[in-house]
Coordinates of C-alpha atoms in Angstrom, one line a residue:
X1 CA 19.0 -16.3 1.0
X2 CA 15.8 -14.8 2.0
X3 CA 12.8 -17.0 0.8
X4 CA 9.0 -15.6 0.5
X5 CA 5.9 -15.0 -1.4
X6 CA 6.0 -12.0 -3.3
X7 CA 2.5 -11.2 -5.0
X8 CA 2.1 -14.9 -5.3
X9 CA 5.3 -15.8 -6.6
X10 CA 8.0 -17.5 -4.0
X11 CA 11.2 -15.7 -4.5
X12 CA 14.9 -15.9 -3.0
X13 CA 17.0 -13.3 -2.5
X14 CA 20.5 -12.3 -1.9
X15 CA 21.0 -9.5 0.5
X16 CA 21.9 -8.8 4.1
X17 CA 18.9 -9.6 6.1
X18 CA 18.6 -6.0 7.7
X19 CA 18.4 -4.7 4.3
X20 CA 14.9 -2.5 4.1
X21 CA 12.6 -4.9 1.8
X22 CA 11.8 -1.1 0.1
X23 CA 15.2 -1.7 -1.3
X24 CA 15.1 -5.4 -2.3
X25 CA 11.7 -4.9 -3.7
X26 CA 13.2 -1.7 -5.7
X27 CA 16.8 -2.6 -6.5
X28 CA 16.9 -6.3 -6.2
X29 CA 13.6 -7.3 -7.9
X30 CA 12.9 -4.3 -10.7
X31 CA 9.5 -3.8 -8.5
X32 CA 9.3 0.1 -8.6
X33 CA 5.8 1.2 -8.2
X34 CA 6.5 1.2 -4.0
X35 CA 7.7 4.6 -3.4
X36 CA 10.9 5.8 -1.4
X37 CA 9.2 9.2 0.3
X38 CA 10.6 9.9 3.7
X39 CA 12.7 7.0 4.8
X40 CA 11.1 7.0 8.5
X41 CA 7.2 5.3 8.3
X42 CA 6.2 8.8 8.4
X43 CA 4.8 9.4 4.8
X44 CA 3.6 5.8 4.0
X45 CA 4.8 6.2 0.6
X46 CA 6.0 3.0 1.0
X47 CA 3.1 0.9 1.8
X48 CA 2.4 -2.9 1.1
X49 CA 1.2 -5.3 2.4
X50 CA 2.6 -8.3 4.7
X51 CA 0.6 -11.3 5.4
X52 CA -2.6 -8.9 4.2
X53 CA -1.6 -6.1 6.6
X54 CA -0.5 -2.4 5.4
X55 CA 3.2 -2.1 6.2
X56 CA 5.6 0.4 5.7
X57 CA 8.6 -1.4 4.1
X58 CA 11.4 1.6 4.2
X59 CA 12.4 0.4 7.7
X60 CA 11.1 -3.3 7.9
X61 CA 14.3 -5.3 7.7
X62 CA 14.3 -8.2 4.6
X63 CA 14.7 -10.6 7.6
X64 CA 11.6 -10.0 9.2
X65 CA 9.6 -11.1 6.0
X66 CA 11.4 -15.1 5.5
X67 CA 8.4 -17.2 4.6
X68 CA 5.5 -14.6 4.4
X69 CA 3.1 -12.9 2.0
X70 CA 4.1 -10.1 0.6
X71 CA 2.1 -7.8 -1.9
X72 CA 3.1 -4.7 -3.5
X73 CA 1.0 -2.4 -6.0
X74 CA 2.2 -4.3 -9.1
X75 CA 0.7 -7.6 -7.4
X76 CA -2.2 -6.1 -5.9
X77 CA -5.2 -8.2 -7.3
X78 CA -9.2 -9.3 -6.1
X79 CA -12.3 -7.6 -6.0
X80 CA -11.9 -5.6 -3.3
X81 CA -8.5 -4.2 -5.0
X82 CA -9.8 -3.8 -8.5
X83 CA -12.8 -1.8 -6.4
X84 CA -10.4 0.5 -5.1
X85 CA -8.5 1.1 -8.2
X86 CA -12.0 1.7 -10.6
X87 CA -13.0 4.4 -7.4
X88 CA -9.4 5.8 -7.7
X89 CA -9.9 6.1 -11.7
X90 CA -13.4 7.3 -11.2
X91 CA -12.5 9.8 -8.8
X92 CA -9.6 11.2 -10.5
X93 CA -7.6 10.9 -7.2
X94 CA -4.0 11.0 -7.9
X95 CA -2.5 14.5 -9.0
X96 CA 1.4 14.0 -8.9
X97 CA 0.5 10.8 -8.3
X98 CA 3.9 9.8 -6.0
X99 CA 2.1 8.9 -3.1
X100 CA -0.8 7.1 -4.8
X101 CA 0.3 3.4 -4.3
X102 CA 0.8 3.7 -0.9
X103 CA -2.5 5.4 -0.7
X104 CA -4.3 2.7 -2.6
X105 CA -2.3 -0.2 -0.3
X106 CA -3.4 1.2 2.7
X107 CA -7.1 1.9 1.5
X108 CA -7.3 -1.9 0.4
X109 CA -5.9 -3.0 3.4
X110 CA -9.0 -0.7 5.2
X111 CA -11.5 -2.4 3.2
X112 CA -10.1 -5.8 3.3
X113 CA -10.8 -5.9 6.9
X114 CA -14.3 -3.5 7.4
X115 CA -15.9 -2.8 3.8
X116 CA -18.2 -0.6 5.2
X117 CA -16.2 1.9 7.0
X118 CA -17.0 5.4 8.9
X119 CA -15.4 8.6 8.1
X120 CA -13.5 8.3 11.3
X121 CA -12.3 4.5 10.2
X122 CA -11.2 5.9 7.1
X123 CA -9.1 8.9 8.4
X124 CA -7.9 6.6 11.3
X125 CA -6.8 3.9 8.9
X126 CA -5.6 6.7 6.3
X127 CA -4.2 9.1 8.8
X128 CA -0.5 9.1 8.6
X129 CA -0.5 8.1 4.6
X130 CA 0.8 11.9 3.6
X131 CA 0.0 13.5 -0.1
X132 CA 1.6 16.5 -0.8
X133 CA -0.5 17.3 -3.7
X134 CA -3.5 17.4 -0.8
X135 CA -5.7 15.1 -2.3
X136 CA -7.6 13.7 1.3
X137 CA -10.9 14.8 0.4
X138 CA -10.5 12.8 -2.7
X139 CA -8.9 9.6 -1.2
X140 CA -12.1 9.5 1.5
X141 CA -14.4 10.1 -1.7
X142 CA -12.8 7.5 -3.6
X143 CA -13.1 4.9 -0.6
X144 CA -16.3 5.1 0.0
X145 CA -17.2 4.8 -3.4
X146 CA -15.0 1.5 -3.2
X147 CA -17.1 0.7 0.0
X148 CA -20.6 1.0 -2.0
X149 CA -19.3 -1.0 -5.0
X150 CA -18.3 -3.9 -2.8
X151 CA -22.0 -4.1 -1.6
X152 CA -23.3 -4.2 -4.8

């Protein structure tokens, strides 16, 4: 049994340890909003977060997450979340929408740690979080329109 804190629940579960936690959260736990996109880290479809950090949970092995915080889009909660999201609605960001909660983990991850962030911090932070749909100019629209409401 793997024991942690998923979006502020403590959960067990039963599965090999290297199982990818994109897997446990999806087909062991119902938890569907993080997306499957590419299998390798290198669409970010399947962001969340561990211990508050953006983390790509296709390849990160159940093991490596005993006894830590994990948040998913489904848990994802707090001012600086509900800012994003109210930006992402605001700005009409998503189009197919697939990529979207990986989008939105990594951007509240961003703003968690620098809530007043640079164009350069925001494609740095964003950079490898792929859309397909091309929505970019949106996403840096819509997080810096999360940046300003978190000043208010």
């Amino acid at each position: 049994m793997t024991r942690f804190d998923l979006n502020g629940k403590s959960v067990a579960v039963d599965a090999t340890p290297d199982t990818p936690l994109l897997w446990v959260l999806r087909d062991h736990l119902g938890l569907t909003g993080t997306k499957f996109g590419c299998g390798k880290t290198l669409c970010r479809a399947c962001t969340v977060h561990v211990d508050g950090d953006a983390t790509f949970s296709c390849l990160l092995p159940l093991s490596a997450v005993q006894g830590r915080k994990v948040t998913t889009i489904e848990g994802l909660s707090g001012h600086v979340a509900e800012s994003v999201q109210n930006a992402w609605d605001n700005i009409q960001v998503p189009q197919c929408g697939y990529c979207q909660s990986g989008q939105v983990m990594a951007a509240t991850a961003l703003l968690t740690r620098n809530p007043r962030p640079s164009d350069a911090d925001i494609d740095q932070a964003m950079q490898f979080n792929l859309c397909r749909c091309g929505t970019y100019r949106r996403i840096l629209r819509a997080i810096h329109e999360a940046a300003k409401a978190l000043q208010a």
